[in-house]
XYZ file of C-alpha atoms in Angstrom:
368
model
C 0.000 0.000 0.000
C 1.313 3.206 -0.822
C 2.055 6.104 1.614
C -0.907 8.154 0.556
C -3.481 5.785 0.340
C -2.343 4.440 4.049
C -2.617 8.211 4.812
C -5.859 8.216 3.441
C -7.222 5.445 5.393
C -5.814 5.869 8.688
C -8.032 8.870 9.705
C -11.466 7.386 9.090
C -12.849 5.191 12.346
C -13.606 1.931 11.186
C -17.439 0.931 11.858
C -18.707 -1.195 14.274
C -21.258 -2.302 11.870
C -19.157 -3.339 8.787
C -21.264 -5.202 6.602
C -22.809 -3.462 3.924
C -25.678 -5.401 4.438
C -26.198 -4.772 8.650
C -25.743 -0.977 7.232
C -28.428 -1.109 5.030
C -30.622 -2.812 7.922
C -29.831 -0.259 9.448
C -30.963 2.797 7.956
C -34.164 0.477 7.233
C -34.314 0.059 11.154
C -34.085 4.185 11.334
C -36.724 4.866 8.669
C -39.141 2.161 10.299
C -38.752 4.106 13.673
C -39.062 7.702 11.831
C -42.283 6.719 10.429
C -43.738 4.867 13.865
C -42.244 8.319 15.749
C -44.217 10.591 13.817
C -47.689 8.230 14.237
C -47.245 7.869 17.855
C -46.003 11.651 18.046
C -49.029 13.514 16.773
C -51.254 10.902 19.269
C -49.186 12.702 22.330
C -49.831 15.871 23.468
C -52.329 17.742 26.503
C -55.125 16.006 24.950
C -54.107 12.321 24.094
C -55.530 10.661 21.465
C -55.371 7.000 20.676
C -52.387 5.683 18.538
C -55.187 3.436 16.032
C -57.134 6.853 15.647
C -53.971 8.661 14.384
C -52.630 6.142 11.968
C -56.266 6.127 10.662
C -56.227 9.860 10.545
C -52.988 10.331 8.858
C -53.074 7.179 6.668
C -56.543 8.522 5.408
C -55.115 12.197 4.872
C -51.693 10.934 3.229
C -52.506 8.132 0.975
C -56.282 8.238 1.036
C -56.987 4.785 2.382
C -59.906 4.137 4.459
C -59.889 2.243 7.300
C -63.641 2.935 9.350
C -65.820 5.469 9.386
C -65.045 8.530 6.394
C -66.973 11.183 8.782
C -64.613 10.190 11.625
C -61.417 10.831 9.551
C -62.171 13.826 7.934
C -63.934 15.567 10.665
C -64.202 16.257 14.243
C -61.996 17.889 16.932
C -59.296 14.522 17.004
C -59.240 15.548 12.812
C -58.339 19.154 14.052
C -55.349 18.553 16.462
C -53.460 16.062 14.290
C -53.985 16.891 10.881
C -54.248 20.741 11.272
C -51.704 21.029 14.493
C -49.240 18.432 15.701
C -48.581 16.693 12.136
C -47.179 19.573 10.845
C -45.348 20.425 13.815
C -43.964 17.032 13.953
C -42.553 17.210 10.290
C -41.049 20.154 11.391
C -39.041 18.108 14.382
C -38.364 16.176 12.036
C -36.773 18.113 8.841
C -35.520 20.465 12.078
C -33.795 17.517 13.764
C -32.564 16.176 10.251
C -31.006 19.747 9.122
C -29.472 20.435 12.686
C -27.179 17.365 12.636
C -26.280 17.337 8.968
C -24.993 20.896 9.639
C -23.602 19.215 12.263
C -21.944 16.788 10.479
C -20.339 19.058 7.890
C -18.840 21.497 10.176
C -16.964 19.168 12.291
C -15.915 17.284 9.334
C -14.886 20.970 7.641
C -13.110 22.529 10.560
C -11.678 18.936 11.526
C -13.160 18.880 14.854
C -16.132 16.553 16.257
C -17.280 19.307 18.841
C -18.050 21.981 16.217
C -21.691 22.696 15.244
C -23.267 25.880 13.747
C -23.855 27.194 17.118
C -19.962 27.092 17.923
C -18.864 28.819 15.355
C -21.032 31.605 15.470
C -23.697 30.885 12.645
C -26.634 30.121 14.884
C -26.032 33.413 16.322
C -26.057 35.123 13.497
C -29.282 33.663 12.257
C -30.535 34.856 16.184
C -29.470 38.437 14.877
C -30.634 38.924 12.215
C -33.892 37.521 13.205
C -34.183 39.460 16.581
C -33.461 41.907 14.206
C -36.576 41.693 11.536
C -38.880 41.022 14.645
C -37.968 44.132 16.768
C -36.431 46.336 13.895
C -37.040 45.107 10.272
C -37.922 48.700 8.900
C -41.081 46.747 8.266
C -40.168 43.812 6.383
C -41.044 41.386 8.425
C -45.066 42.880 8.462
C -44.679 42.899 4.509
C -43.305 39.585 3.859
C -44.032 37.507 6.860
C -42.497 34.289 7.284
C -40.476 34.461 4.207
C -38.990 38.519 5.866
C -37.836 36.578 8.879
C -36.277 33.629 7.010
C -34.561 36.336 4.754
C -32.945 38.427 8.075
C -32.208 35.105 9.552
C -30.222 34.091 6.458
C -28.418 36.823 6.252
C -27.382 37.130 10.143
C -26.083 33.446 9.619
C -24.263 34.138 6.088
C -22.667 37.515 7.717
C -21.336 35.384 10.591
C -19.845 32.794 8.370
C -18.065 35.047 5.910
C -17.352 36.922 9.033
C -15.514 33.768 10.584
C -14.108 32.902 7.281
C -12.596 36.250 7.117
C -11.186 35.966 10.701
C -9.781 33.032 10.087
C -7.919 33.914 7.164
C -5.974 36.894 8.334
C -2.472 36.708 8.868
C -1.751 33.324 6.905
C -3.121 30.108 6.204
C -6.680 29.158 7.449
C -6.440 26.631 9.614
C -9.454 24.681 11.658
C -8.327 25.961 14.861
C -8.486 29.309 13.783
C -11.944 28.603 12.545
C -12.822 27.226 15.802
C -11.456 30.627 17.497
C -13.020 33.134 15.045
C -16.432 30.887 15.743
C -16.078 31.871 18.899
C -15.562 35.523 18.846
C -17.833 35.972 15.662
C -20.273 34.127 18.983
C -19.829 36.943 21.480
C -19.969 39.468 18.837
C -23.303 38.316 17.751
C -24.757 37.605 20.967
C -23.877 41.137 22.166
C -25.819 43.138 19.255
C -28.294 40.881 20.069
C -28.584 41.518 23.445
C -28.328 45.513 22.665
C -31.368 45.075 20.296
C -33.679 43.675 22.832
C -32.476 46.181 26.013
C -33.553 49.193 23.776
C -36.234 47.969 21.912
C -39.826 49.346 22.800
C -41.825 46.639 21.866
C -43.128 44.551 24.982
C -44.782 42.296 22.767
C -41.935 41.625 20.327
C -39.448 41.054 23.369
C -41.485 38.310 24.650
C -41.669 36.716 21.399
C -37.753 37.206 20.832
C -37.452 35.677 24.400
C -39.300 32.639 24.024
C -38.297 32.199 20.423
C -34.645 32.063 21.718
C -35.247 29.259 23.597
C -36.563 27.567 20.418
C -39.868 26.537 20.123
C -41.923 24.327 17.202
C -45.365 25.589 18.089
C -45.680 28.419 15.259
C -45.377 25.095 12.749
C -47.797 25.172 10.181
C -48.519 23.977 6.651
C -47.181 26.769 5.427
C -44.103 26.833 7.085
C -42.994 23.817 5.821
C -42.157 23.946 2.261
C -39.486 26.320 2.844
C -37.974 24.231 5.275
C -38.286 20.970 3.404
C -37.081 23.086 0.305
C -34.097 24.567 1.752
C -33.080 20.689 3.682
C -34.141 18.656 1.369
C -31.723 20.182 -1.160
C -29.167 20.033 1.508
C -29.355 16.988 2.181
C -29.353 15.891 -0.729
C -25.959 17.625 -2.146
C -23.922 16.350 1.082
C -25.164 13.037 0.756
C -23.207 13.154 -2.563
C -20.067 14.518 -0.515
C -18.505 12.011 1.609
C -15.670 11.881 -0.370
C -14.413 15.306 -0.180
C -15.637 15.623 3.799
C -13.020 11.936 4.446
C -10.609 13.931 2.897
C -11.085 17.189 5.108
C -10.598 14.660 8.499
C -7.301 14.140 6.354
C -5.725 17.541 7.169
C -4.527 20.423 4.969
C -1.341 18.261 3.780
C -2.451 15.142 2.774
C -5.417 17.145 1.099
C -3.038 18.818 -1.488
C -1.397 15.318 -1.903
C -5.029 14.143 -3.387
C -5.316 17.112 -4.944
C -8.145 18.931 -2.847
C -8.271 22.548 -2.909
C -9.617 22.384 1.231
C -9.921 26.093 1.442
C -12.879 26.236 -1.975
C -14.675 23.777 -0.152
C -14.186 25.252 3.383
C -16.294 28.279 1.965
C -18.493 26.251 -0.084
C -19.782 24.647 3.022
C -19.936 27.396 5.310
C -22.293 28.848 3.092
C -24.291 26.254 2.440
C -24.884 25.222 5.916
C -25.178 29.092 7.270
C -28.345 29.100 5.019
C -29.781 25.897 6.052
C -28.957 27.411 9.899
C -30.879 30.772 8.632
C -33.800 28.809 7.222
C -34.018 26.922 10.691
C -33.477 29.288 12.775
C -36.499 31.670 11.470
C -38.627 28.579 11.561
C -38.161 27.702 14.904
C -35.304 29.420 16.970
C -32.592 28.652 17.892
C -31.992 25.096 19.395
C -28.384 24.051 20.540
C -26.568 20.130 21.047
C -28.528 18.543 18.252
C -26.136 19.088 15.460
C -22.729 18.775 18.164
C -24.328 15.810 20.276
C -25.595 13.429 17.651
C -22.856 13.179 15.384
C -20.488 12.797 17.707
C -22.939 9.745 19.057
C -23.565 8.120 15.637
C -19.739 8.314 14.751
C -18.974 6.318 17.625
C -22.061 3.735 15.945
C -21.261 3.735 12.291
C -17.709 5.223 12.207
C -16.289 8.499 10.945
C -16.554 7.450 7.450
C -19.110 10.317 5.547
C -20.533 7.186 3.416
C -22.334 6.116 6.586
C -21.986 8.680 8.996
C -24.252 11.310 6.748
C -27.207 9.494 6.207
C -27.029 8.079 9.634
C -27.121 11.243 11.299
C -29.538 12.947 9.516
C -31.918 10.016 10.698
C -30.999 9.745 14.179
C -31.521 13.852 14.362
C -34.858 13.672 12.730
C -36.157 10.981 15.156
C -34.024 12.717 18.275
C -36.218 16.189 17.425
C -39.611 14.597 17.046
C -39.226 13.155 20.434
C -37.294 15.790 22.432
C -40.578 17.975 21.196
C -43.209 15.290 22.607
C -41.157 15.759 25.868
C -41.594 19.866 25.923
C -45.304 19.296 24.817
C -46.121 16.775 27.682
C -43.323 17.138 30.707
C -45.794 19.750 32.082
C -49.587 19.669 32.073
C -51.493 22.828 30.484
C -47.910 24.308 29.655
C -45.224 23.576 27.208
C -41.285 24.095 27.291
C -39.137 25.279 24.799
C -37.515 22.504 23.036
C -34.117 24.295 23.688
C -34.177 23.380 26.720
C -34.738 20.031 26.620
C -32.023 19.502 24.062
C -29.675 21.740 26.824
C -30.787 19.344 29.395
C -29.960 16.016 27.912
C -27.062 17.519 25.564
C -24.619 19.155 28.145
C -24.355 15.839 30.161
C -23.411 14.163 27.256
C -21.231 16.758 26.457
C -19.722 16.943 29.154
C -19.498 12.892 29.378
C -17.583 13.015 25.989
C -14.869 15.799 27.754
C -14.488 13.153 30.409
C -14.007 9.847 28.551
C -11.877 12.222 26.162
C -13.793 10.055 23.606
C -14.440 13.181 20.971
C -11.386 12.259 18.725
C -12.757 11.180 15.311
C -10.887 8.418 15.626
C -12.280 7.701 19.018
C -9.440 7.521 21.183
């Protein structure tokens, strides 16, 4: 074997599941789950409704098969809450959960460090700005374009952070992903700061409340309309990376062995900060911002799969999805006649981990 190709292999965690086939049983195994998740999902909630009754529903509604009574299925207050309210706010967990740890994914792999997410390096705050921003501020595009206002403000907080960091990290020689790291973490502060300043002189009661509970991250404004955007903006996203395992192996690689296979790291270093700071814009607008998905579940499903981007991708994006959908049942039922934000759920159960991982030391992505 030559010295390159040993170079190239040596980086990539072999998988504890190495068959092809057990990988494909797999993802089968995650899709199976998704699909129970979301039944069982929109039957939870302050008013429960029976698990049969929402298949019914939502089998009826999706594919148009009848099973029992048609008045039952297309009316009636049970009719209401899923259809009208919790599907659509499950879907959203779910494309949510999905886009948070592909993002997830790509960072670490493009800074070359498994505890980097969009929140680290300073694009989720971004995305807070500039959507704090078009709520409180927004010389009044936000009343004129809605939804689609927010989304836009959001983006561009995100994409001003990331060429922001990119800039950072490119002053005074070669990028580098500790640099990144570092320039994530003052373009951070930065962000969080003008943020702050926004809401302590804004004079809008009723906008800081919203700001407030829409920093904690929430999926309760989900509705039908939300969601093409979302599923849009991810769906394309996902689909592109999917296609990129090869390049992300080579970024674990390092900047040396990169040139060797003749991969121009710093191109694709921008390429993907882009792309992910307006998947994090999209998401944010849609439902605030919600931290340790994309850092937690990678760094779990690497550890499952191995670091290899062939696997790991599609792997995580599933694992996120169904993480999401359930995290939100938890903030929709923990307390009765109230509900949580999700951020703080996903706070709650990702800094332990997080902080497990610093322990064991085990967030090398080679695992030791």
């Amino acid at each position: 074997m030559s010295r390159t190709q040993t170079a190239a292999a040596a980086p990539v965690q072999q998988s504890p599941i190495s068959s092809r086939t057990g990988f494909l049983l797999l993802q089968l195994g995650l899709i199976i789950v998704a699909v129970i998740s979301v039944i069982v999902a929109v039957a939870l909630g302050q008013v429960d409704i029976p698990v049969a009754d929402s298949y019914r529903i939502l089998l009826y509604h999706v594919t148009g098969i009848r099973i029992g009574n048609v008045q039952e299925l297309t009316s009636g207050s049970n009719v209401s809450i899923i259809w009208n309210i919790r599907f659509p706010r499950v879907l959203l967990a779910l494309l949510v959960g999905a886009g948070l740890s592909m993002c997830g994914t790509v960072m670490q792999a493009t800074v070359q460090n498994p505890l980097a997410d969009p929140y680290i390096l300073g694009i989720s705050s971004g995305a807070s700005l500039g959507a704090t921003f078009s709520i409180l501020v927004g010389f009044g595009a936000s009343s004129l374009l809605g939804q689609t206002g927010l989304a836009f403000w959001a983006f561009a907080g995100a994409f001003g952070a990331s060429m922001l960091v990119l800039t950072l990290a490119g002053i005074g020689g070669k990028m580098s992903s500790v640099k990144l790291v570092l320039s994530g973490m003052v373009i951070n502060a930065l962000c969080t700061a003008f943020t702050d300043f926004i809401i302590y002189f804004a004079n809008n009661a009723e906008g800081i409340r919203s700001v407030t509970f829409w920093s904690m991250g929430s999926l309760a404004p989900a509705a039908w309309d939300r969601l093409p955007l979302v599923a849009i903006v991810v769906g394309c996203a996902v689909l592109l990376f999917l296609l990129q395992f090869r390049i992300l192996n080579t970024m674990l690689l390092g900047e040396e062995a990169a040139v060797t296979l003749g991969v121009n790291l710093y191109f694709y270093r921008r390429i993907y900060l882009v792309l992910t700071a307006v998947v994090t814009g999209v998401l944010v607008a849609s439902c605030g911002t919600i931290g340790f998905v994309g850092l937690i579940i990678p760094h779990l499903v690497r550890g499952l799969v191995g670091s290899d981007h062939r696997r790991l991708m599609p792997t995580s994006i599933l694992i996120g999805g169904i993480f999401l959908v359930w995290t939100d049942v938890i903030a929709r039922t923990a307390i009765p006649k109230a509900e949580l934000p999700i951020g703080i759920i996903t706070a709650m159960i990702g800094a332990p981990l997080f902080m497990y991982m610093l322990v064991k030391k085990g967030y090398e992505f080679g695992g030791k």
